[in-house]
Coordinates of C-alpha atoms (C1' of nucleotides) in Angstrom, one line a residue:
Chain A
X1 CA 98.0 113.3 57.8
X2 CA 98.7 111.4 54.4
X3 CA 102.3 112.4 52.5
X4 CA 100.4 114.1 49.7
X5 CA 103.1 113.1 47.6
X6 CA 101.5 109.6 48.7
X7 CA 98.4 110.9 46.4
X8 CA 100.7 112.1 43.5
X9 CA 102.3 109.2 43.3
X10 CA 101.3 106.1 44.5
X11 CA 97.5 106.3 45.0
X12 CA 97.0 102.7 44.3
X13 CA 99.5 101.5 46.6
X14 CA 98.5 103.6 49.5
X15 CA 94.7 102.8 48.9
X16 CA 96.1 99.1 49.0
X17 CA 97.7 99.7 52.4
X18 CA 94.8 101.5 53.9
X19 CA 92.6 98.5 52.7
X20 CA 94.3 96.6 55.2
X21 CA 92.9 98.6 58.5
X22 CA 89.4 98.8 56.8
X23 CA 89.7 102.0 55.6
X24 CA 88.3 102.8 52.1
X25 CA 90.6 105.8 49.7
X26 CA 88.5 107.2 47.4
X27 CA 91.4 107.0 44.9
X28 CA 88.9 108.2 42.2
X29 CA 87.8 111.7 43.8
X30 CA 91.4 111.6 44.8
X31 CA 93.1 111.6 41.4
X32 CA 90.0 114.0 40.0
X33 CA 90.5 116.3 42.6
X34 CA 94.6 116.6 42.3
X35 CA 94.7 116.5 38.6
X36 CA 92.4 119.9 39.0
X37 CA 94.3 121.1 41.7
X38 CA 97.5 121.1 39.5
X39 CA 95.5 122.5 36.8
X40 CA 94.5 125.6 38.5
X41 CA 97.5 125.9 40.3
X42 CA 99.8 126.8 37.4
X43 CA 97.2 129.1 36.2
X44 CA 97.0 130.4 39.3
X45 CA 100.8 131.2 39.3
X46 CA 100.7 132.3 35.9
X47 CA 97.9 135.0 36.4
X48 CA 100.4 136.4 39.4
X49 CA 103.1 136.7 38.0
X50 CA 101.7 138.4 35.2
X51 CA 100.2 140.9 37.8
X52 CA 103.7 140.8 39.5
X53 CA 104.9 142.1 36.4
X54 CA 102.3 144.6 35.2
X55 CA 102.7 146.3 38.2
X56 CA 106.3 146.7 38.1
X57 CA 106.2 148.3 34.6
X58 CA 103.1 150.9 36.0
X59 CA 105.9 151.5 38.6
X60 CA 108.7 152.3 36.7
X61 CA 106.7 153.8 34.0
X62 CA 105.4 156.3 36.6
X63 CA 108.6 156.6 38.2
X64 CA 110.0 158.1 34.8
X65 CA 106.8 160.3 34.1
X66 CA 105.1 158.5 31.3
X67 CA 101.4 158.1 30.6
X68 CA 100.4 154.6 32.6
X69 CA 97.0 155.0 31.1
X70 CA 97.3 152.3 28.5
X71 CA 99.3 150.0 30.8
X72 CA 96.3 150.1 33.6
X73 CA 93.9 149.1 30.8
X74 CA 95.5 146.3 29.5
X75 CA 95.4 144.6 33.6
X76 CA 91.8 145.9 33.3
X77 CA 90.2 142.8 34.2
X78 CA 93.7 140.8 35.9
X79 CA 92.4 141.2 38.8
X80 CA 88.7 139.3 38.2
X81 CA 90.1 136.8 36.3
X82 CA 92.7 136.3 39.1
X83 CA 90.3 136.0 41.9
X84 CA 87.9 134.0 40.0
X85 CA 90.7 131.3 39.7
X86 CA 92.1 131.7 43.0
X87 CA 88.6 131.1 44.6
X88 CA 88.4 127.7 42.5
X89 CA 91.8 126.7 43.7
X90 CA 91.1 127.6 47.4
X91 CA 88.2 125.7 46.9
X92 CA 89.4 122.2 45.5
X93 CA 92.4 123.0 48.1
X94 CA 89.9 122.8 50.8
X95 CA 87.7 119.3 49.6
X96 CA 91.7 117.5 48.9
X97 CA 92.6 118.7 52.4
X98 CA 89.2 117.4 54.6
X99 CA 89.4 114.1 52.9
X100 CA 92.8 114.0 53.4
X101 CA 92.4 114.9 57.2
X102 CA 89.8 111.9 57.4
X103 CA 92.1 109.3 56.0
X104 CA 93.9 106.9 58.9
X105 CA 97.3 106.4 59.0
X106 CA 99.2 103.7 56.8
X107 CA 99.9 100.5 59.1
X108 CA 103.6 99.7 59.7
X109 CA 104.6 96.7 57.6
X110 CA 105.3 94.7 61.0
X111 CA 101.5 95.6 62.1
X112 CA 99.6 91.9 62.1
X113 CA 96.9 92.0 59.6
X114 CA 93.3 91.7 61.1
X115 CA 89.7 93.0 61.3
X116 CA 89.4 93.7 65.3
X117 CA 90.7 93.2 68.5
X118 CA 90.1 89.0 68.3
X119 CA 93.2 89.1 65.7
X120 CA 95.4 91.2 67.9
X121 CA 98.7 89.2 68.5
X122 CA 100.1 88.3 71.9
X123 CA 104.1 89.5 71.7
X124 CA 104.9 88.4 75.5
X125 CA 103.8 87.3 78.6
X126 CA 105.2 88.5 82.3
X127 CA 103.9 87.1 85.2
X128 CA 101.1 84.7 85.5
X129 CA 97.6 85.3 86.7
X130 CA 97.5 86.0 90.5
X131 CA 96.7 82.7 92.5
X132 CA 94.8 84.5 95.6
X133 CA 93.0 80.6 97.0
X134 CA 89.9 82.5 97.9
X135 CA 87.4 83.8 95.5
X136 CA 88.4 87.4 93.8
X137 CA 86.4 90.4 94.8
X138 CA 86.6 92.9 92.0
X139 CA 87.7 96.5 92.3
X140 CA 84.3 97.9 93.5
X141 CA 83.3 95.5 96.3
X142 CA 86.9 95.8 97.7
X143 CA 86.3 100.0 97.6
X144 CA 83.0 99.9 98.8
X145 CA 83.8 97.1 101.7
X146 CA 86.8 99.3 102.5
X147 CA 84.5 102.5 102.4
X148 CA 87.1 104.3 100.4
X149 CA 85.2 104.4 97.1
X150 CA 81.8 105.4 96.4
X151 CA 79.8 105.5 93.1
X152 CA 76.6 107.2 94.7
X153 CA 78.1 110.0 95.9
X154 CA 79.8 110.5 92.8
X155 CA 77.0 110.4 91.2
X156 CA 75.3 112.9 93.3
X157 CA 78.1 115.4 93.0
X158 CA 78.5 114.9 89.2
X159 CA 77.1 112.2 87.4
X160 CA 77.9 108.3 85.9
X161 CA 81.6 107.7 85.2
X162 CA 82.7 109.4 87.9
X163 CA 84.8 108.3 91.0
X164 CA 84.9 109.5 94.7
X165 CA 88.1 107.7 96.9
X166 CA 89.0 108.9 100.1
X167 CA 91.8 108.1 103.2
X168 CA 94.1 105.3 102.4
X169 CA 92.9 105.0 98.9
X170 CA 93.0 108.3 97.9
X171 CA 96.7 108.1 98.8
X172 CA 97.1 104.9 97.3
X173 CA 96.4 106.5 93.4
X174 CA 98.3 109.5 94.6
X175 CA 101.0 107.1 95.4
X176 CA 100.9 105.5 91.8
X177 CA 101.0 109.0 90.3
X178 CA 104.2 109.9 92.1
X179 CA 105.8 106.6 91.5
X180 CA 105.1 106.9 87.9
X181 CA 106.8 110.1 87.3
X182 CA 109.3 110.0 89.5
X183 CA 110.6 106.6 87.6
X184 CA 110.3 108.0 84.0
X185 CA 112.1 111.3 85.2
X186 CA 114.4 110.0 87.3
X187 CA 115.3 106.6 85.7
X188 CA 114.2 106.6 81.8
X189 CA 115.3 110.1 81.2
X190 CA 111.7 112.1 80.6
X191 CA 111.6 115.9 81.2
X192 CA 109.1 116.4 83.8
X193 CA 106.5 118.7 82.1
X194 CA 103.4 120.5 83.5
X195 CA 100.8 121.4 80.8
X196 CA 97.7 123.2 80.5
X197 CA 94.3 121.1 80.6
X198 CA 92.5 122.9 78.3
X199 CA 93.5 123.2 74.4
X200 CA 92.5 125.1 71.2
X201 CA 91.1 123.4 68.3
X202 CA 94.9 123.8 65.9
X203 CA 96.4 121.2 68.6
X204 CA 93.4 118.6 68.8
X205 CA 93.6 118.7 65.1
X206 CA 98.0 118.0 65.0
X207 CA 97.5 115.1 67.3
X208 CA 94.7 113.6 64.9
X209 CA 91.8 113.9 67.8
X210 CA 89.9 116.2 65.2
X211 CA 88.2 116.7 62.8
X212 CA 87.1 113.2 63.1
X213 CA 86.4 112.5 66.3
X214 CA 84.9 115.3 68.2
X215 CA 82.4 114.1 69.7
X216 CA 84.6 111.7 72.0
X217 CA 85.7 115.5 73.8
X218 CA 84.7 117.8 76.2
X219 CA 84.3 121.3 74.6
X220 CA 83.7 124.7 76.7
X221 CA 80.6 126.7 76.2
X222 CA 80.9 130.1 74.9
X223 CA 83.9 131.1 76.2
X224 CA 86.2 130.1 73.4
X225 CA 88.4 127.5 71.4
X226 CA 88.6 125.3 74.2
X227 CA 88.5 121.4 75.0
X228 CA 89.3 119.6 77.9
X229 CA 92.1 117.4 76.9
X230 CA 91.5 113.6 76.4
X231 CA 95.5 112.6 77.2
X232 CA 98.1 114.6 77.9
X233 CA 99.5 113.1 74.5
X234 CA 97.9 116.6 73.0
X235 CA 99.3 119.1 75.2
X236 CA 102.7 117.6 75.1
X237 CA 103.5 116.8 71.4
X238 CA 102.3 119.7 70.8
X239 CA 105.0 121.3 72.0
X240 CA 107.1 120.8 69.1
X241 CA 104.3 122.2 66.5
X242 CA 105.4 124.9 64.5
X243 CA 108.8 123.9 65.7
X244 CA 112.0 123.2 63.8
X245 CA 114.2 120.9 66.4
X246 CA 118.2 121.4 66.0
X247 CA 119.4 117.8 65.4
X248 CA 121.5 117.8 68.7
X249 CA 118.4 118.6 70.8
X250 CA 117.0 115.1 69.6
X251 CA 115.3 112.9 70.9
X252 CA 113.0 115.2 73.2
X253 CA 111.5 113.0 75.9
X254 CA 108.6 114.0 77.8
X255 CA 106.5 112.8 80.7
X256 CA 103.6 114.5 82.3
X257 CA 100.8 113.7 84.4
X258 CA 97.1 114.9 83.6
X259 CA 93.6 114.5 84.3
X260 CA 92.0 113.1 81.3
X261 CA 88.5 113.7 80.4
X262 CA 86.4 112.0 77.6
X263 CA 82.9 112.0 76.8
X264 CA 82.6 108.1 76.1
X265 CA 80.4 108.6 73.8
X266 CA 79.8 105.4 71.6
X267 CA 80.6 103.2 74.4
X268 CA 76.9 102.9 76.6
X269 CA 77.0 99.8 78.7
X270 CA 80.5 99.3 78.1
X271 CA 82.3 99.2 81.7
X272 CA 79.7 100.4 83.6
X273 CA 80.9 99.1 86.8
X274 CA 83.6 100.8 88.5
X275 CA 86.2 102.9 87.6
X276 CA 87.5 101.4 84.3
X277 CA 85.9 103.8 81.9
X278 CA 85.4 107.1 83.7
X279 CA 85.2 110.8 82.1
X280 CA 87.9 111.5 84.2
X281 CA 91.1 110.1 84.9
X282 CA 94.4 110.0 86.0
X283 CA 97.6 109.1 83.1
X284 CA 101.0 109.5 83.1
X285 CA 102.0 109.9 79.5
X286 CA 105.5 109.2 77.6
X287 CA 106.3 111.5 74.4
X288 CA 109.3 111.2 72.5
X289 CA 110.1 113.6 69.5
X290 CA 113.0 111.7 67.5
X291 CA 114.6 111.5 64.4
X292 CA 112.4 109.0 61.8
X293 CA 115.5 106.8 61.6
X294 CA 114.8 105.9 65.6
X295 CA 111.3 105.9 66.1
X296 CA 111.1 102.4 66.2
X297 CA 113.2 101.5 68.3
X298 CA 111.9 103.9 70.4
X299 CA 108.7 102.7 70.8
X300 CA 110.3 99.9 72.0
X301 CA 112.3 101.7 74.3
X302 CA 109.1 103.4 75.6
X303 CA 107.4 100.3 76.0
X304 CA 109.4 99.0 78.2
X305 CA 109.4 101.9 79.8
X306 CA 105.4 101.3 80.8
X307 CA 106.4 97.7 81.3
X308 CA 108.4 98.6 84.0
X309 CA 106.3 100.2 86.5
X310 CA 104.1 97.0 86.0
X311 CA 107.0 94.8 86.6
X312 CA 107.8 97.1 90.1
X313 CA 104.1 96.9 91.5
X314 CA 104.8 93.0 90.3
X315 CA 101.3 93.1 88.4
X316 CA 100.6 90.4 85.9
X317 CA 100.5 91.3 82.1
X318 CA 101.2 90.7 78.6
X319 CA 101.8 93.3 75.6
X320 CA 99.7 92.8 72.9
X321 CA 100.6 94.3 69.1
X322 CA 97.3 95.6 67.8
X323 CA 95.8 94.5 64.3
X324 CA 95.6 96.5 61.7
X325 CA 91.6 96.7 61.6
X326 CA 91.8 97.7 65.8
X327 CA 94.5 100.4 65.3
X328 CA 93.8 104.2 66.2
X329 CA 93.3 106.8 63.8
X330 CA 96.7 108.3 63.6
X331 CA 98.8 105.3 64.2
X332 CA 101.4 103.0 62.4
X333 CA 102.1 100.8 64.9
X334 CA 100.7 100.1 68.8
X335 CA 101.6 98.1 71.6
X336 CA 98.7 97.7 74.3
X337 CA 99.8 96.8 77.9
X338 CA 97.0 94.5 79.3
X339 CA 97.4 93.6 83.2
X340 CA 95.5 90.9 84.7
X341 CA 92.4 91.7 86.9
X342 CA 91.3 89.2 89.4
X343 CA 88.1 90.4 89.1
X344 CA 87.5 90.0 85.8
X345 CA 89.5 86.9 85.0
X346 CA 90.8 88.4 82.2
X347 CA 93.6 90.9 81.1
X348 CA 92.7 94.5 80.5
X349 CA 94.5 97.2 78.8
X350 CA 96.5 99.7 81.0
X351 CA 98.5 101.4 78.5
X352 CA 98.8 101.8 74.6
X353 CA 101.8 102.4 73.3
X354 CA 102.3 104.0 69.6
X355 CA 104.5 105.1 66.6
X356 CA 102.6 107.9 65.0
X357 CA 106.2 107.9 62.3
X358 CA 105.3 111.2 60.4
X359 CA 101.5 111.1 60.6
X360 CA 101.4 113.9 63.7
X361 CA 104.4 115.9 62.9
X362 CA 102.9 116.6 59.2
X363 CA 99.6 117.7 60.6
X364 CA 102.0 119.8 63.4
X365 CA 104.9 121.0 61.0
X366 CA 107.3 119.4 63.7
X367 CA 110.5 119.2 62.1
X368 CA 114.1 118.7 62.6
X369 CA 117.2 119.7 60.7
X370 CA 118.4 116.7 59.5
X371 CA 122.4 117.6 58.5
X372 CA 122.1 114.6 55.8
X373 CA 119.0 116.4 54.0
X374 CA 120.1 119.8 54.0
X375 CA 116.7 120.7 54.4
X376 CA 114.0 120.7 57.6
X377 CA 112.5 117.7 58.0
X378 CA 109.7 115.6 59.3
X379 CA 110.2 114.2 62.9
X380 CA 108.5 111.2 64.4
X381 CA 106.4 111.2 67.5
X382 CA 105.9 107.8 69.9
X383 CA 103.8 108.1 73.0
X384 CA 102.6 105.5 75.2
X385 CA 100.6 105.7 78.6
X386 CA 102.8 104.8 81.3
X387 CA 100.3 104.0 82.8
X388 CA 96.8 104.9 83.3
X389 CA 96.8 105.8 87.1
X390 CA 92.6 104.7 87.7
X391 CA 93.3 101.5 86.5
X392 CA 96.4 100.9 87.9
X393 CA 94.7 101.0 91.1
X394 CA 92.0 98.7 90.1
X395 CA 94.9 96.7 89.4
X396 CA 96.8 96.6 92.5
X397 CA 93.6 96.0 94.3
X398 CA 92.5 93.3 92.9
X399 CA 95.9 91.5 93.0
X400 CA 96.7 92.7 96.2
X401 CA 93.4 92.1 98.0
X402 CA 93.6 89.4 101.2
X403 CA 90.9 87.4 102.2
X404 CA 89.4 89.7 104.5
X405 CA 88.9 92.5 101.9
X406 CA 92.0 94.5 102.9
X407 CA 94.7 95.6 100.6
X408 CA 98.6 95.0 100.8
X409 CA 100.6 97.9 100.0
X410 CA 102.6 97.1 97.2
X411 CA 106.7 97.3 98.5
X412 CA 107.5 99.9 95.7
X413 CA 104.5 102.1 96.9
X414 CA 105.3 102.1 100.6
X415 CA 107.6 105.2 100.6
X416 CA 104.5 107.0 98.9
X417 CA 102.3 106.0 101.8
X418 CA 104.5 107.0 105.0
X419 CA 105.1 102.8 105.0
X420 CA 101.8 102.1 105.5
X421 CA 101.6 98.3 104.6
X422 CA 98.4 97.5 104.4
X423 CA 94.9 98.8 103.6
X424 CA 92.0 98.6 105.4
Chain B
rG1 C1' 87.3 144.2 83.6
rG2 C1' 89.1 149.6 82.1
rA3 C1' 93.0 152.7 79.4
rG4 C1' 97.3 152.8 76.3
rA5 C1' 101.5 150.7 73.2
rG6 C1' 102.9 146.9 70.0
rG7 C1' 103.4 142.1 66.9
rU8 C1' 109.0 142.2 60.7
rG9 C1' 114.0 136.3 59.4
rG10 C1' 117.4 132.0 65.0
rC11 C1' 117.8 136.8 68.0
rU12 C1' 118.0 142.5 68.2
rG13 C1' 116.0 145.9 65.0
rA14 C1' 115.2 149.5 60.3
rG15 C1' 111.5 149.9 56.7
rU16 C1' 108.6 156.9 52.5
rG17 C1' 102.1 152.3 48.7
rG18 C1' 106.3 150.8 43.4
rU19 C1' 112.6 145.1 41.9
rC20 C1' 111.3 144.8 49.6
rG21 C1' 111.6 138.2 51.1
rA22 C1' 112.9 142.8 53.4
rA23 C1' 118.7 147.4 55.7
rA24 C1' 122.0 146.9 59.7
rG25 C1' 124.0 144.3 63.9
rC26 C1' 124.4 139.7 66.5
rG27 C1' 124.4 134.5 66.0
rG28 C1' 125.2 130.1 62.6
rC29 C1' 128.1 128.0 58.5
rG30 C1' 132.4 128.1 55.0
rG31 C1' 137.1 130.3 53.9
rU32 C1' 141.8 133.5 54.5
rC33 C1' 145.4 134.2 58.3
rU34 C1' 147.4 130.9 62.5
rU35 C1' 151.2 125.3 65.1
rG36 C1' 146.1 125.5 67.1
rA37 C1' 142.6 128.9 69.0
rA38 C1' 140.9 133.9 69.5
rA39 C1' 140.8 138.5 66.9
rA40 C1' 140.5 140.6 62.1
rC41 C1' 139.0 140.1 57.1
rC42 C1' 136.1 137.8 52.9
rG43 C1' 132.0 135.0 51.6
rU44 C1' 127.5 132.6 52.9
rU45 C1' 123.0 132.0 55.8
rG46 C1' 114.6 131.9 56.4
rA47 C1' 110.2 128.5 55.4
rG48 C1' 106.6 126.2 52.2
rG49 C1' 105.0 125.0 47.3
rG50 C1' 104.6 124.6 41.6
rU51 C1' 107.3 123.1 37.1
rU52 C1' 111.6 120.3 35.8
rU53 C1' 115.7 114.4 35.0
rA54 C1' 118.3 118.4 37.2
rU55 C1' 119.9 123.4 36.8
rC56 C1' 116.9 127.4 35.7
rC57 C1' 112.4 129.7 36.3
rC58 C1' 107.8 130.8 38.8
rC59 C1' 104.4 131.4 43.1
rU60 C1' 103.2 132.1 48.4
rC61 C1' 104.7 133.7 53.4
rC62 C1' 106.6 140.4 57.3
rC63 C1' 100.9 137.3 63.9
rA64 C1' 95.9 135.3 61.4
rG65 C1' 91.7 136.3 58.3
rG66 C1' 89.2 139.8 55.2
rG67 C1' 89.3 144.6 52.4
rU68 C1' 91.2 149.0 49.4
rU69 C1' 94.7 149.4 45.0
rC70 C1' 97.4 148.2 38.6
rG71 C1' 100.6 147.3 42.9
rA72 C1' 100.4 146.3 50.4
rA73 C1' 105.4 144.6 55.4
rU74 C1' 103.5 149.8 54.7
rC75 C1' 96.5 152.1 54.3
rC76 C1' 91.4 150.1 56.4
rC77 C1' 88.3 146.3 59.2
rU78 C1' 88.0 141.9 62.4
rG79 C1' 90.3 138.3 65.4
rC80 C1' 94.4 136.4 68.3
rC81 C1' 98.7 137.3 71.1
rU82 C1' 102.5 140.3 73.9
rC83 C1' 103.8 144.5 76.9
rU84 C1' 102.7 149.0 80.4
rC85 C1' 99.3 151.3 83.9
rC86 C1' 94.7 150.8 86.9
rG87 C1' 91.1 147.4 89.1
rC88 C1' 90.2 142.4 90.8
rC89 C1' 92.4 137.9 92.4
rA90 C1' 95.0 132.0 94.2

RNA sequence: GGAGAGGUGGCUGAGUGGUCGAAAGCGGCGGUCUUGAAAACCGUUGAGGGUUUAUCCCCUCCCAGGGUUCGAAUCCCUGCCUCUCCGCCA
């Protein structure tokens, strides 16, 4: 959410800044709206603390015996006049606060300026695209050659987007999942963290997911305030909502690996083939909770964290800074991870890597006591994929695939598969 | 699923419808004493918001949302959560 402060006062130059990622302020409504809000605010507090004071006098008037008669006429009507206002302010309250829920976050300064993903801007290159001397199979004609993945059936058991692996390839992504977490753990200093898969409404809202885009989730039926989670980006951050963080406790670094689930709504004939856009799928997600001083820094930090597994299964990729017109909702500044896919002769994103700054911690009163301020404040929250598991393994199969359709292990990955070497 | 008890500041825990944002203790912070520390003693210590240059002042918050009342932490209703017992269960 927006610093309403922002709205106070600099409207113009926050509309300005919005402009840039395509998103329209109506600064208008806006400065209606807040100038009425003040308005009825102070009366608001004036009418209360007239009450406040009416009833202490009945009170002590009471308490000494005299006639309170003429003192509960004269707050006759106080308490009409009260609510009437109060329902107005509630009111204009409630229209400031869903348009402010609906605006995007400000793009970070450094953010290259662009309309959609054609302007994103390449930051570096590792690797170059795998050389294999014999034409590329993609992902699904390795699986199904290998009779380890199967579409049909998954279809059968659940529907499109979905994945069925079995043997050597089932082990295979449980391999990357291990891998994963054990290096951000053991190596990059994450707290391993096992959360729950469903959520309420309050946390989809503090991560940004709603009000705006609900119909990209899975909701329950009748039994409750429940969603299946999208990323585990919701369950963890929200850890810290609510929370005030001593300053010594700082940063907090979580990883966690989830299911996600999204209804890809939006996105018919998009990826159809294979297992690149699924309802369900396997991440490992970063989250770090720091002081607003670091954050940058630490999305760096965290970046290279993701990078790293990449540069350990030796997979081919460049990180990309995203444009201001193809950054997410809720934030400032994004790094996408795009590996190189054999199949697809082209790079593909594997992980996504963001500086939310204050925009998730205002919606989730996350703070921190800052000695300097005197005063709670805001923290910063930076999360990044590290990585997605499915498409990891589309990855590693496609760069790893040998002319006869099997599939070298990986040397990192070989512990994970009781040094199994190969594939097929 | 059934029956009961309960949700108060960082924690423990008082609170009769009327200066109660809330006693007391612990913890935290500052100080006195001390070479230093501990102990003891003194002081201080919740969050959000409005107005203001700032101080002041004012408002809101005792799980959440409604209601009763001139006035609600306290009374009533609904929801959520926790605990105990029984049942079921990986």
């Amino acid at each position: 959410m927006l610093d309403p402060k922002l709205i106070r006062n600099d409207l113009e130059g926050t509309a300005e800044k919005l402009e840039r990622r395509g998103f329209k302020l109506d600064s208008e409504k806006l400065a209606t709206l807040e100038a009425e809000r003040k308005k009825l605010q102070v009366e608001t507090q004036d009418l209360q603390s007239l009450r406040n004071n009416s009833a202490k006098s009945i009170g002590r008037a009471k308490a000494s015996g005299e006639d309170v008669a003429p003192l509960l006429a004269a707050v006759a009507d106080l308490g009409d006049k009260l609510k009437d206002v109060e329902l107005r302010l509630n009111d204009i309250q409630q229209q400031l606060n869903e348009i402010l829920m609906g605006v995007p976050n400000v793009p970070h300064a450094s953010t290259p300026l662009g309309i959609d993903e054609n302007d994103n801007q390449e930051v570096r290159r590792w690797g170059e695209p795998t050389e294999l001397g014999f034409e590329p199979r993609d992902h699904v004609d390795l699986g199904a050659g290998l009779g380890q993945m199967d579409f049909e059936t998954a279809v059968k058991i659940a529907g499109s987007r979905f994945t069925l692996l079995s043997g050597p390839l089932a082990r295979l992504h449980r391999a990357l999942t291990q891998f994963m977490l054990n290096m951000h753990a053991d190596e990059h200093g994450y707290r391993e963290t096992y959360v729950p898969y469903l959520v309420n409404s309050d946390s989809l809202r503090a991560t940004g997911q709603l009000p705006k885009f609900g119909e990209d989730l899975f909701r329950m039926g009748d039994d409750g305030d429940y969603y299946l989670i999208p990323t585990a980006e919701v369950p963890v951050t929200n850890i810290v909502r609510d929370e005030i963080i001593e300053a010594d406790r700082m940063p907090l670094k979580f990883v966690a690996h989830t299911p996600c689930f999204r209804s890809e709504a939006g996105s018919y004939g998009k990826d159809t083939r294979g297992m690149i856009r699924q309802h369900q799928f396997e991440k490992v997600e970063m989250v770090q909770v720091v002081r607003p001083a670091d954050s940058y820094n630490a999305l760096e930090e965290l970046t290279r964290h993701a990078e790293r597994i990449l540069r350990e299964l030796v997979l081919p990729y460049r990180v990309v800074s995203l444009c201001t017109g193809d950054l997410g909702f809720s934030a400032a500044k994004t790094y996408d991870l795009e590996v190189w896919l054999p199949g697809q002769q082209k790079y593909r994103e594997i992980s996504s890597c963001s500086n939310f700054e204050d925009f998730q911690a205002r919606r989730m009163k996350a703070r921190w006591r800052d000695p300097e301020a005197g005063k709670p404040q805001l923290v910063h929250t930076v999360n990044g994929s590290g990585l997605a598991v499915g498409r990891t393994l589309v990855a590693v199969m496609e760069n790893y695939q040998n002319v006869d359709g099997s599939i070298t292990v990986p040397e990192a990955l070989r512990p994970y598969m009781g040094g199994l070497e190969a594939i097929r």
